[in-house]
PDB file of C-alpha atoms and ligand atoms in Angstrom:
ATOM      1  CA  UNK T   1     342.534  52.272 149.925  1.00 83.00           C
ATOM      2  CA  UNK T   2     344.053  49.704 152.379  1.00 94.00           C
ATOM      3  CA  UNK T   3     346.402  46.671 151.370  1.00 95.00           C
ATOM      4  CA  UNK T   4     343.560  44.172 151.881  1.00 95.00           C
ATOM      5  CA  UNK T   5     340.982  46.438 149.671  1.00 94.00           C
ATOM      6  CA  UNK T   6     343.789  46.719 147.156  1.00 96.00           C
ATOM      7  CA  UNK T   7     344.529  43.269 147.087  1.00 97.00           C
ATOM      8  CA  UNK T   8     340.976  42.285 147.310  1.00 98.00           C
ATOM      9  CA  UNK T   9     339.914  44.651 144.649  1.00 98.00           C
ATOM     10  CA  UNK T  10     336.989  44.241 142.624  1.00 98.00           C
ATOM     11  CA  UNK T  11     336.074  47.675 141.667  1.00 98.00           C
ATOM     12  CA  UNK T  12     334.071  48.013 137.956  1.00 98.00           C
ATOM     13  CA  UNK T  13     334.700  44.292 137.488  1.00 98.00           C
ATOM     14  CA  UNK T  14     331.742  42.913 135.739  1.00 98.00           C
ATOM     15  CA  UNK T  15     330.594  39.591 137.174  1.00 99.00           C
ATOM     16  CA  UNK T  16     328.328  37.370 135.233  1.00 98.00           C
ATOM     17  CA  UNK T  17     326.710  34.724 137.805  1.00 98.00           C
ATOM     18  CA  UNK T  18     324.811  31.897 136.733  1.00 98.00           C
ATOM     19  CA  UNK T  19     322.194  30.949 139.577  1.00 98.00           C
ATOM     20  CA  UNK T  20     322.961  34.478 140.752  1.00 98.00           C
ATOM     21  CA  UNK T  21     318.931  34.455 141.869  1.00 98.00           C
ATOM     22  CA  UNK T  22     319.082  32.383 144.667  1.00 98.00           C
ATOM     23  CA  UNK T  23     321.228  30.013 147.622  1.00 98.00           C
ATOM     24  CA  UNK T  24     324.965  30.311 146.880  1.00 98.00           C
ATOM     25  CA  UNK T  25     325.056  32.363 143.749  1.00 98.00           C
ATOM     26  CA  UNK T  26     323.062  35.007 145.088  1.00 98.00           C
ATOM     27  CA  UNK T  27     324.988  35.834 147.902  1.00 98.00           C
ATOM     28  CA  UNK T  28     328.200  36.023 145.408  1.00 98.00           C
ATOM     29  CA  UNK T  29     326.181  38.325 143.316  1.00 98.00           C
ATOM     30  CA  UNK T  30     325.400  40.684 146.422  1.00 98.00           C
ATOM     31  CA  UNK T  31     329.099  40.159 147.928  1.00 98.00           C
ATOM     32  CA  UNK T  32     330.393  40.928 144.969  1.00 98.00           C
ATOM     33  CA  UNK T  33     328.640  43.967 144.267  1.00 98.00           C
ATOM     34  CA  UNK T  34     329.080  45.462 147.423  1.00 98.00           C
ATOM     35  CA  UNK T  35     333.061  45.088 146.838  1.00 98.00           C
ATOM     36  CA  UNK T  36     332.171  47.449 143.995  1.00 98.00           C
ATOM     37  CA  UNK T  37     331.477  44.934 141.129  1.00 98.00           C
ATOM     38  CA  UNK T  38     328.572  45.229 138.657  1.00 98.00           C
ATOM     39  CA  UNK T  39     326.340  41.836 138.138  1.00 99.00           C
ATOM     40  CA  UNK T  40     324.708  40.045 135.564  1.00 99.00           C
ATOM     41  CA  UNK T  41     322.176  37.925 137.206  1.00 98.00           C
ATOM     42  CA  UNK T  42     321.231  34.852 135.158  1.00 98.00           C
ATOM     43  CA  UNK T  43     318.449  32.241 135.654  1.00 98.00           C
ATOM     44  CA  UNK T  44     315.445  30.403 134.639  1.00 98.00           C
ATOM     45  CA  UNK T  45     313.031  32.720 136.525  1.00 98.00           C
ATOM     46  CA  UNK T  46     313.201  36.658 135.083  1.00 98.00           C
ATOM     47  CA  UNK T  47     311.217  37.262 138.129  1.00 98.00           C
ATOM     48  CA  UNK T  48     313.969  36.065 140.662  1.00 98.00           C
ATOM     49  CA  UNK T  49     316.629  37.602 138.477  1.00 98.00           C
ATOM     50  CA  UNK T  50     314.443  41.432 138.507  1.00 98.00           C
ATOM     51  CA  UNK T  51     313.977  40.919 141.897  1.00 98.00           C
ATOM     52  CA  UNK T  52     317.526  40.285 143.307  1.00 98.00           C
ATOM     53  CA  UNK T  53     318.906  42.474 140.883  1.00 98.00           C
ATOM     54  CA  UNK T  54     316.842  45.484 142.143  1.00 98.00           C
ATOM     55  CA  UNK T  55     317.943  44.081 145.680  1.00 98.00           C
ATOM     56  CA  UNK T  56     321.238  44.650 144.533  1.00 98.00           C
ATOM     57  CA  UNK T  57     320.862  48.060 142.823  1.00 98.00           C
ATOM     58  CA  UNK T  58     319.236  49.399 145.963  1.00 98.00           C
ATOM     59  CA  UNK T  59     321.602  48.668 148.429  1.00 98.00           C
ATOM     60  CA  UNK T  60     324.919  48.640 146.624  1.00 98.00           C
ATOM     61  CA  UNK T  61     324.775  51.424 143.997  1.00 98.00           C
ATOM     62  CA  UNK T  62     326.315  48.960 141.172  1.00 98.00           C
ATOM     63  CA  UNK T  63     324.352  47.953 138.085  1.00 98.00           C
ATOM     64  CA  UNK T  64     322.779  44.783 138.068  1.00 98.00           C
ATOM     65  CA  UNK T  65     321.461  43.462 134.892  1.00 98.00           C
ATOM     66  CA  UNK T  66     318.940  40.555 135.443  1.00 98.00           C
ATOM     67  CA  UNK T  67     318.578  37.912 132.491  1.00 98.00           C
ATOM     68  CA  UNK T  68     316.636  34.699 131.850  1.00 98.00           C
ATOM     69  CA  UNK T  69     318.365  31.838 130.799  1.00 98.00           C
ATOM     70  CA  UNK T  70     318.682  28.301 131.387  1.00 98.00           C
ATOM     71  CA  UNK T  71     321.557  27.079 131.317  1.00 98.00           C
ATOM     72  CA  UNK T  72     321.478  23.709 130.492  1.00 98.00           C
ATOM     73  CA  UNK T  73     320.410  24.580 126.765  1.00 98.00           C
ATOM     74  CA  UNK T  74     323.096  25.587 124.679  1.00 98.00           C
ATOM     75  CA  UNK T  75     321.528  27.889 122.192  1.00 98.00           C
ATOM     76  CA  UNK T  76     320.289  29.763 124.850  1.00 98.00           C
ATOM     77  CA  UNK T  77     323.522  30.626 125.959  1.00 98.00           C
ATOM     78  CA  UNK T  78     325.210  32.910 123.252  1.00 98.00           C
ATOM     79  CA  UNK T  79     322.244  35.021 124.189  1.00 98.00           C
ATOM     80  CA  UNK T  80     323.124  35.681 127.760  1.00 98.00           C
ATOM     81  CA  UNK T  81     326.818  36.437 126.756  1.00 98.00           C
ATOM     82  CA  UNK T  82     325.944  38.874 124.089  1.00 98.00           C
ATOM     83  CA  UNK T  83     323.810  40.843 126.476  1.00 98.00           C
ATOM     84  CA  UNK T  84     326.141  40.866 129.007  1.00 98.00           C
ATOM     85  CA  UNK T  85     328.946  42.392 126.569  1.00 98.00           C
ATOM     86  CA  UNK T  86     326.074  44.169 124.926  1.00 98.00           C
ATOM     87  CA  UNK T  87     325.225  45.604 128.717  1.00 98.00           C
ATOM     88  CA  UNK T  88     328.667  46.315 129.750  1.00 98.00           C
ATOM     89  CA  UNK T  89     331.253  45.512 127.315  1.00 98.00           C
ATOM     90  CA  UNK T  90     333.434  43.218 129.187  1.00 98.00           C
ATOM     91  CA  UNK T  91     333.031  40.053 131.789  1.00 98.00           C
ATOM     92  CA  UNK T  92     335.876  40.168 134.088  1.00 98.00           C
ATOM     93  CA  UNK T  93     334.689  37.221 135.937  1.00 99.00           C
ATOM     94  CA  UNK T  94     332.454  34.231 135.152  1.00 99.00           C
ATOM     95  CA  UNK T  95     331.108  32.424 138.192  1.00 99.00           C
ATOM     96  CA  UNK T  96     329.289  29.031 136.575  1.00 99.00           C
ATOM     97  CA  UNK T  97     327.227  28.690 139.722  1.00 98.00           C
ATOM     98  CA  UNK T  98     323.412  27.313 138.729  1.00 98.00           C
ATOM     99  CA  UNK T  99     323.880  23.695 139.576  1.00 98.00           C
ATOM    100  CA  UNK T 100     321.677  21.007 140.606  1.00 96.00           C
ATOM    101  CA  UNK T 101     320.953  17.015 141.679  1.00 94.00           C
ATOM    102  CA  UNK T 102     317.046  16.040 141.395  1.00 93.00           C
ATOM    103  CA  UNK T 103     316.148  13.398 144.288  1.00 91.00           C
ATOM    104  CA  UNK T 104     315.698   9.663 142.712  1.00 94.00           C
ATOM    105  CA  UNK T 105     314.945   5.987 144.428  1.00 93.00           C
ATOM    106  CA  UNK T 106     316.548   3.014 143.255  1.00 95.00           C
ATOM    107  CA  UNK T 107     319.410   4.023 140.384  1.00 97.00           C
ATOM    108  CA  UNK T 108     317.872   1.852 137.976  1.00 97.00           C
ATOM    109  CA  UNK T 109     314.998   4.189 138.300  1.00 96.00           C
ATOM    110  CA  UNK T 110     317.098   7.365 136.867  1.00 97.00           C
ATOM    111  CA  UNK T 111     315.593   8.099 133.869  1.00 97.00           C
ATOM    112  CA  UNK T 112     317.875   9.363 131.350  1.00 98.00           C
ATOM    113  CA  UNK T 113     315.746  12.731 131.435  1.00 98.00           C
ATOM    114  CA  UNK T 114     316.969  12.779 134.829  1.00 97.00           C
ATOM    115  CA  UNK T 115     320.259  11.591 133.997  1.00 98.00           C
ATOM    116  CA  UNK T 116     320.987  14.551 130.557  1.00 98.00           C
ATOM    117  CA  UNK T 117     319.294  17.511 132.449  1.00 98.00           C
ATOM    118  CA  UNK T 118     321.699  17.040 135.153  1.00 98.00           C
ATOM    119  CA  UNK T 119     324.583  16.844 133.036  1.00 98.00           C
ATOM    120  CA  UNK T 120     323.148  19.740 130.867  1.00 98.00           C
ATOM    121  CA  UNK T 121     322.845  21.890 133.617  1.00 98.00           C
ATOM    122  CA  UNK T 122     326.301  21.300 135.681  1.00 98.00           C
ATOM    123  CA  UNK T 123     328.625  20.181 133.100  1.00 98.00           C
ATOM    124  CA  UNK T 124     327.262  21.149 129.235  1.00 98.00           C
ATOM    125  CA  UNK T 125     325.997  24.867 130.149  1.00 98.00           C
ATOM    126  CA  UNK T 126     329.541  25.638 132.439  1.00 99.00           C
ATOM    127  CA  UNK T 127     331.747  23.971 129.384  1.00 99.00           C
ATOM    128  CA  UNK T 128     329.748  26.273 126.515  1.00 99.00           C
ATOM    129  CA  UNK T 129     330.174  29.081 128.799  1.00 99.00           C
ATOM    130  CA  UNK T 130     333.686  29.088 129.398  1.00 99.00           C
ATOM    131  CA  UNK T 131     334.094  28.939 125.499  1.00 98.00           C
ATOM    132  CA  UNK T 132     332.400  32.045 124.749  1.00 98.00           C
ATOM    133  CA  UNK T 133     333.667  34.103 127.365  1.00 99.00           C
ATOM    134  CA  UNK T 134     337.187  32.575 127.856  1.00 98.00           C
ATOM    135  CA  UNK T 135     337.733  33.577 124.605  1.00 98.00           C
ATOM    136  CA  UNK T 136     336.904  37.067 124.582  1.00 98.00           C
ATOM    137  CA  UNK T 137     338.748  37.346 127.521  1.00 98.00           C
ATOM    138  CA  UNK T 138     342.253  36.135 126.433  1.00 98.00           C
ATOM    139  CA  UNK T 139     341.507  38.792 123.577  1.00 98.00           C
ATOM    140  CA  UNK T 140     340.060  41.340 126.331  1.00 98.00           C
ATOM    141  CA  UNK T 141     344.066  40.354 128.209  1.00 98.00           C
ATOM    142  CA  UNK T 142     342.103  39.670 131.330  1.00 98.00           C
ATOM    143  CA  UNK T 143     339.955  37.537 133.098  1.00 98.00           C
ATOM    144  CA  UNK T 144     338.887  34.713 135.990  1.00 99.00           C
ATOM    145  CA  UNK T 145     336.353  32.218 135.665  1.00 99.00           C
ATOM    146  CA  UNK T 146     335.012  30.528 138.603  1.00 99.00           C
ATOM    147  CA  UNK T 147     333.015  26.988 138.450  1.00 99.00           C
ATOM    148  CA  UNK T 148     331.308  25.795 141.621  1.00 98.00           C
ATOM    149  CA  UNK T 149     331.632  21.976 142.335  1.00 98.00           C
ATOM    150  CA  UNK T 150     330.845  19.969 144.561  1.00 98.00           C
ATOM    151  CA  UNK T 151     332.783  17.916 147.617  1.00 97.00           C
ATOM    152  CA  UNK T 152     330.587  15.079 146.460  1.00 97.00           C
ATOM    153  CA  UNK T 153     332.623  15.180 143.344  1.00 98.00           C
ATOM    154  CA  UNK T 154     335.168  13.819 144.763  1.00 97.00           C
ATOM    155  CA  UNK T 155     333.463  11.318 148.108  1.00 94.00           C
ATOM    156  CA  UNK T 156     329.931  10.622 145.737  1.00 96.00           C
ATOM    157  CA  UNK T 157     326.994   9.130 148.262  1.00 94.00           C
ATOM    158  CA  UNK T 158     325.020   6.650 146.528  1.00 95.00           C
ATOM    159  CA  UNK T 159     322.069   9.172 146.329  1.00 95.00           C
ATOM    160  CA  UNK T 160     324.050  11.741 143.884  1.00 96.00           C
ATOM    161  CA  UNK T 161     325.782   9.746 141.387  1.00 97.00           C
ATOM    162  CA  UNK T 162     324.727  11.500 138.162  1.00 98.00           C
ATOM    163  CA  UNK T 163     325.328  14.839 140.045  1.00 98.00           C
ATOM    164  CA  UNK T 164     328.499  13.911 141.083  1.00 98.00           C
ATOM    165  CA  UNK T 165     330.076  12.755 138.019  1.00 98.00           C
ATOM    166  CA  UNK T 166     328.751  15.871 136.240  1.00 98.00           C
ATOM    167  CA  UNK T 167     331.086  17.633 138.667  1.00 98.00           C
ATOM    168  CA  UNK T 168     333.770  15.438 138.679  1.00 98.00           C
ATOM    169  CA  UNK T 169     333.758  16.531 134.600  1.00 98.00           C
ATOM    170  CA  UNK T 170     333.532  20.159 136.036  1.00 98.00           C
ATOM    171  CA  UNK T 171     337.254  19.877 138.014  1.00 98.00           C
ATOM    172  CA  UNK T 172     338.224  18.083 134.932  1.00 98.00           C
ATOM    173  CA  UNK T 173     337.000  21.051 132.622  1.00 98.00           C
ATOM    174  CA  UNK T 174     338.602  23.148 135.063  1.00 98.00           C
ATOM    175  CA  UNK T 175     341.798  22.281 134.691  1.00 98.00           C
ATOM    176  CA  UNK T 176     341.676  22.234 130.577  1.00 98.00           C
ATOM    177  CA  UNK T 177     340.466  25.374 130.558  1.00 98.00           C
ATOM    178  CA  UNK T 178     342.647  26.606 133.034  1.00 99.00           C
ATOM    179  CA  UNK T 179     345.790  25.577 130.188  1.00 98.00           C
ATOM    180  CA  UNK T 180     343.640  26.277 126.785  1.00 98.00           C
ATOM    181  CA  UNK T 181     343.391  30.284 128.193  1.00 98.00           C
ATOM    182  CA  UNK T 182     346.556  30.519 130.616  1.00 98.00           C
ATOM    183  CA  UNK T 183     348.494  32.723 130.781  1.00 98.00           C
ATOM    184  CA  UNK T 184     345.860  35.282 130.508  1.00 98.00           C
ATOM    185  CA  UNK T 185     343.029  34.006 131.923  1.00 98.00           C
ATOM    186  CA  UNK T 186     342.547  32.351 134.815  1.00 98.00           C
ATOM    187  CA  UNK T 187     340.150  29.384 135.772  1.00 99.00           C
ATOM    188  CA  UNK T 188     339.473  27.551 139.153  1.00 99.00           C
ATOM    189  CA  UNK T 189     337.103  25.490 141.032  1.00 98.00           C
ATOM    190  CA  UNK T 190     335.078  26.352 143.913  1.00 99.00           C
ATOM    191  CA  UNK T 191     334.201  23.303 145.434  1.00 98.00           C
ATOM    192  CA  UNK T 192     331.526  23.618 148.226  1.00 98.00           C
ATOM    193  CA  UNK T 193     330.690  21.264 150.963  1.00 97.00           C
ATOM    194  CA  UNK T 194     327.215  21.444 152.605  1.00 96.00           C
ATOM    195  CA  UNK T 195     325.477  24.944 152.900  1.00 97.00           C
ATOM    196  CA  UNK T 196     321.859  25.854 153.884  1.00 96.00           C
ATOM    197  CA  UNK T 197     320.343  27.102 150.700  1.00 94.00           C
ATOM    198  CA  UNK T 198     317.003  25.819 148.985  1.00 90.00           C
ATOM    199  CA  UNK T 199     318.823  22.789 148.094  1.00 84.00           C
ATOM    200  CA  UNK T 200     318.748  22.018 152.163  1.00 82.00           C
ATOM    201  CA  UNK T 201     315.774  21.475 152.610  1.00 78.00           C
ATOM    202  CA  UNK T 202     315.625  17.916 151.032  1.00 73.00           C
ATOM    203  CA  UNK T 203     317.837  16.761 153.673  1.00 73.00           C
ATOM    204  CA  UNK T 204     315.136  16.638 156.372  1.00 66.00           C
ATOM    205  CA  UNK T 205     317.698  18.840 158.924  1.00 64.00           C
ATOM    206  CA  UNK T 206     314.650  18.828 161.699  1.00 61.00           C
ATOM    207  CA  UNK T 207     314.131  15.250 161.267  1.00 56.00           C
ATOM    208  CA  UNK T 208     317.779  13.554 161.400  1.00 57.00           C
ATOM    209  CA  UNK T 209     318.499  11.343 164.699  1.00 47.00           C
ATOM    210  CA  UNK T 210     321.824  11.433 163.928  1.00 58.00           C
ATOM    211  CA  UNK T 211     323.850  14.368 163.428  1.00 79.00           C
ATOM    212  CA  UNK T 212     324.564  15.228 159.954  1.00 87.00           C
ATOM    213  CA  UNK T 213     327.753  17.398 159.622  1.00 92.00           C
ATOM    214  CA  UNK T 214     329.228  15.630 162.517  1.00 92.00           C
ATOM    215  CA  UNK T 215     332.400  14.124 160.594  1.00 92.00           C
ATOM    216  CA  UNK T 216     333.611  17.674 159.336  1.00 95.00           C
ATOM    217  CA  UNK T 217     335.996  19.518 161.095  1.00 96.00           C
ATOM    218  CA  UNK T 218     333.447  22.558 161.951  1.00 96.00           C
ATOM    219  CA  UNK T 219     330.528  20.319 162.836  1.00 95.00           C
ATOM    220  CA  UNK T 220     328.098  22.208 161.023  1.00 95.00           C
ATOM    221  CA  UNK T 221     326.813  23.234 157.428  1.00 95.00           C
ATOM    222  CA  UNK T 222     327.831  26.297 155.941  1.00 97.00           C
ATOM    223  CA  UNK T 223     325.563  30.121 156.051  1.00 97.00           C
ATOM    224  CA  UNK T 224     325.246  30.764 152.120  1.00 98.00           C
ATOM    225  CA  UNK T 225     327.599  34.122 152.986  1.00 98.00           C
ATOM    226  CA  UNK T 226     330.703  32.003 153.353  1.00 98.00           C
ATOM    227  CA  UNK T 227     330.910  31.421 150.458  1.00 98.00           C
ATOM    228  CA  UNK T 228     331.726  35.061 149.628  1.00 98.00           C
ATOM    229  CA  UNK T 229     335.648  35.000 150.550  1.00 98.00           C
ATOM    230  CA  UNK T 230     335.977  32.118 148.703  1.00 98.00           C
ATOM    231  CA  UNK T 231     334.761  33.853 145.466  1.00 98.00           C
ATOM    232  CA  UNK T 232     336.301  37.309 145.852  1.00 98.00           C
ATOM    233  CA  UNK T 233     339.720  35.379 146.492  1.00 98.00           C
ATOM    234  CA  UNK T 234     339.318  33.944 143.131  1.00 98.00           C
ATOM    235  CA  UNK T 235     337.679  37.113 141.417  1.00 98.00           C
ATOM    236  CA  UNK T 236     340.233  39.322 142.507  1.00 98.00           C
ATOM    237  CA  UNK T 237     344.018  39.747 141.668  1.00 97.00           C
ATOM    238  CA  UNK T 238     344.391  37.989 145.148  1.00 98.00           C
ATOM    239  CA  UNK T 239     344.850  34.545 143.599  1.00 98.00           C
ATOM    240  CA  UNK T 240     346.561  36.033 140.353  1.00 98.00           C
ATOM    241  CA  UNK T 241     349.056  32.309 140.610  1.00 98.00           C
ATOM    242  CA  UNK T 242     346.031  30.588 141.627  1.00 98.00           C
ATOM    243  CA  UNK T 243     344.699  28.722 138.304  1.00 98.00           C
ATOM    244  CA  UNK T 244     343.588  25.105 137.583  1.00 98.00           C
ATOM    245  CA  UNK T 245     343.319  24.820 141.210  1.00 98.00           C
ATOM    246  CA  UNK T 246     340.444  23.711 143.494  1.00 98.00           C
ATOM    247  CA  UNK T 247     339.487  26.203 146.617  1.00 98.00           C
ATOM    248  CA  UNK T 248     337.464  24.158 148.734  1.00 98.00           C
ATOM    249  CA  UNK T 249     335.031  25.880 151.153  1.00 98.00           C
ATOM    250  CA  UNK T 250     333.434  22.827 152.830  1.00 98.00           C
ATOM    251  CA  UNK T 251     333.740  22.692 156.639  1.00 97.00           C
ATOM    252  CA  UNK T 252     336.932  20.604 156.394  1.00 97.00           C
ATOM    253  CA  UNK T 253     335.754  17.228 154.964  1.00 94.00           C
ATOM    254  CA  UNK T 254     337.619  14.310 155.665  1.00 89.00           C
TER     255      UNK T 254
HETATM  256  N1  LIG Y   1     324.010  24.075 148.827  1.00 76.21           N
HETATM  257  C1  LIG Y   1     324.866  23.069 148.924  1.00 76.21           C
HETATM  258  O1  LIG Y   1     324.896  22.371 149.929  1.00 76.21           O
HETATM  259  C2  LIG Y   1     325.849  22.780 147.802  1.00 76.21           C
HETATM  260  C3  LIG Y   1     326.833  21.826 148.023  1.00 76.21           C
HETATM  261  C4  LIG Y   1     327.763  21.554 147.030  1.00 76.21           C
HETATM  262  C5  LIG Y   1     327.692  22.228 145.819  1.00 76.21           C
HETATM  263  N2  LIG Y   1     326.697  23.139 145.624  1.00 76.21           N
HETATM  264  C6  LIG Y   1     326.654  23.798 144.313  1.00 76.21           C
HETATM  265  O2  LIG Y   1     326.556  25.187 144.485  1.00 76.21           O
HETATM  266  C7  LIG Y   1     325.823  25.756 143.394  1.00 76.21           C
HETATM  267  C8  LIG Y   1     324.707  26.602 143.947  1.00 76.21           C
HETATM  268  O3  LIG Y   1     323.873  25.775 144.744  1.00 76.21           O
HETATM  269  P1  LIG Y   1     322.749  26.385 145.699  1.00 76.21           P
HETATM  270  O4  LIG Y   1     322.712  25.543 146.907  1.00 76.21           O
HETATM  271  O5  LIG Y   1     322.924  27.838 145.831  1.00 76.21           O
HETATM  272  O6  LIG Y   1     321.448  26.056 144.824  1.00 76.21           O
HETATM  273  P2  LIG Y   1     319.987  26.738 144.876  1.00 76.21           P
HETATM  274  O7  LIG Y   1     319.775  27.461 146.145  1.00 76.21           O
HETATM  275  O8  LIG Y   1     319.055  25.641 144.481  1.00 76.21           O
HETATM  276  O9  LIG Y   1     320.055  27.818 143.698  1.00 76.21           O
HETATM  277  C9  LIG Y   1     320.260  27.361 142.403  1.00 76.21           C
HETATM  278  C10 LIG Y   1     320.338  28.557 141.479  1.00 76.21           C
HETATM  279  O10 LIG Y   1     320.549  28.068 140.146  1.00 76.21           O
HETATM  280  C11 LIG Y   1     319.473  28.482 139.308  1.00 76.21           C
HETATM  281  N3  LIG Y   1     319.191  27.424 138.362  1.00 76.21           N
HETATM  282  C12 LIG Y   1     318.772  26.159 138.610  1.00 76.21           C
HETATM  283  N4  LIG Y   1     318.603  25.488 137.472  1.00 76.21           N
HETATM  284  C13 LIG Y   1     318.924  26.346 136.467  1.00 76.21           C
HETATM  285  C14 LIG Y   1     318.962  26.251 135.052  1.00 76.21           C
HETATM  286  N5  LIG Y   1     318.604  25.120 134.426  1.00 76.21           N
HETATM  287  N6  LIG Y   1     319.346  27.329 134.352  1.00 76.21           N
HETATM  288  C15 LIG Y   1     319.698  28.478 134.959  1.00 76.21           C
HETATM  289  N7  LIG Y   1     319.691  28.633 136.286  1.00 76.21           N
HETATM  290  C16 LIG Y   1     319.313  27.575 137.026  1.00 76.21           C
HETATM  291  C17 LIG Y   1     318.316  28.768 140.254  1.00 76.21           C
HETATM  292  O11 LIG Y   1     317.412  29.727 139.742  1.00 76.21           O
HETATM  293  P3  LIG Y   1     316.090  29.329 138.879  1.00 76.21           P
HETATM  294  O12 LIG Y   1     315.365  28.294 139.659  1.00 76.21           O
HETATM  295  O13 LIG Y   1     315.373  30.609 138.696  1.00 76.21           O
HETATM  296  O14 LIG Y   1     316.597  28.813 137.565  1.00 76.21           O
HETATM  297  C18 LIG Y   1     319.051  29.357 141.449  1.00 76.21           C
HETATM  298  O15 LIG Y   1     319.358  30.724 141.212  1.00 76.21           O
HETATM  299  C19 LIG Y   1     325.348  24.570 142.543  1.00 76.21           C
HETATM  300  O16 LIG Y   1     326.217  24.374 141.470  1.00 76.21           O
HETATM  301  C20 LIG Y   1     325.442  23.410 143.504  1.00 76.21           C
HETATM  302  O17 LIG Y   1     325.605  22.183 142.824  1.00 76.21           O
HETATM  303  C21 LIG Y   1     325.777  23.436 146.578  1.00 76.21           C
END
């Protein structure tokens, strides 16, 4: 094995991913797993989850285990942890991933439908998550967990302000979490700028005069696969003094 593939080493880590079906979180699932790590593959749609997760079984060798959830409902989610330890015995890494931020008009048309299922899904589901499995992994001696924000967290556009907040409370529960299970386990944002997933193709790319990603340092959005370095950096004993932190992989937003 080579210093990087030592350092970098993911081998028989057991990664439970959140949104692992599609955009970001799939390609985190498949990165990971071809570093040698078996998946659980969580989402609203068993369908995507089978799919993907044969996807991954084919071409990497590593088990996959695909599981319907969503994640925004909290009794739901003692379910997908006790399969996964049921599955595999351990998570070495939790990657809170599923995330979204529905499209509204004026703000004082937000319902609060609108308004709880977006908090539900990127702050509640990520906070009950990180309970359950934090905890059996300060008893397991090990463990990273991952949550992916968002750089509109921190610059919100008018057109995301439920979304953003909800990840705002995500860095927030990032660093409690990261003190409640130090020294044993570790716990860091990913914060991601713009990257061409599903969620992409609200922004009307083809139809923009003006050029979106202009104002970031690489001029352009990001491929969902670059996200991958991001994530193994903070699966792997790479970033073992890297906790409470936030990683940003955004294109260099001002
Ligand atoms: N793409 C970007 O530009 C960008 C920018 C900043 C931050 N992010 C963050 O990155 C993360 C991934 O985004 P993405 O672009 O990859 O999104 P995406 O392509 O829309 O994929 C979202 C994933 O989450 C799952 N999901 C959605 N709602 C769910 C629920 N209620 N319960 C369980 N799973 C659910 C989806 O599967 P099902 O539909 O089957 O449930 C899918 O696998 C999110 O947290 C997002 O906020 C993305």
């Amino acid at each position: 094995m080579g210093y990087a593939d030592q350092l970098f080493d993911v081998t028989d880590q057991v990664v439970l991913i959140t949104g692992g079906s599609r955009g970001l979180g799939r390609e985190m699932a498949f990165g990971l797993a071809r570093c040698g790590a078996d998946v659980v593959i969580a989402s609203r749609s068993m369908d995507n989850c089978v799919a993907v997760a044969k996807e991954i079984e084919a071409e990497t060798g590593r088990t996959a285990l695909p599981y319907q959830v969503h994640v925004g409902r909290w009794d739901q989610l003692d379910g997908l942890v006790e399969a996964a330890y049921d599955a595999f015995g351990k998570i070495d890494t939790l990657i809170n991933n599923a995330g979204m931020s529905p499209l509204y008009g004026k703000l004082s048309e937000v319902t609060e439908k609108l308004y709880d299922s977006v908090f539900n899904l990127n702050l509640k589901g990520p906070f009950r998550l990180s309970a359950l499995v934090g905890e059996r992994m300060v008893a397991a001696g090990r463990g990273s967990i991952i949550n992916v924000s968002s750089a509109g967290s921190l610059r919100p556009s008018p057109d995301i302000i439920p979304y953003a907040s909800a990840k705002a409370g995500l860095n927030a529960m990032t660093e409690g979490f990261a003190r409640a299970f130090g020294p044993t386990v570790r716990v860091n944002t990913l914060m991601a700028g713009p990257f061409l997933t599903d969620v992409s193709k609200a922004w009307n790319l083809a139809e923009r005069e003006t050029d979106m990603f202009g104002h970031l340092s690489l001029k352009r959005a990001g491929h969902p696969s670059e996200i991958v370095g991001a994530a193994l950096f903070l699966a792997s004993d790479a970033s073992s003094f890297t906790t409470g932190s936030i990683v940003r992989a955004d294109g260099g937003i001002p």
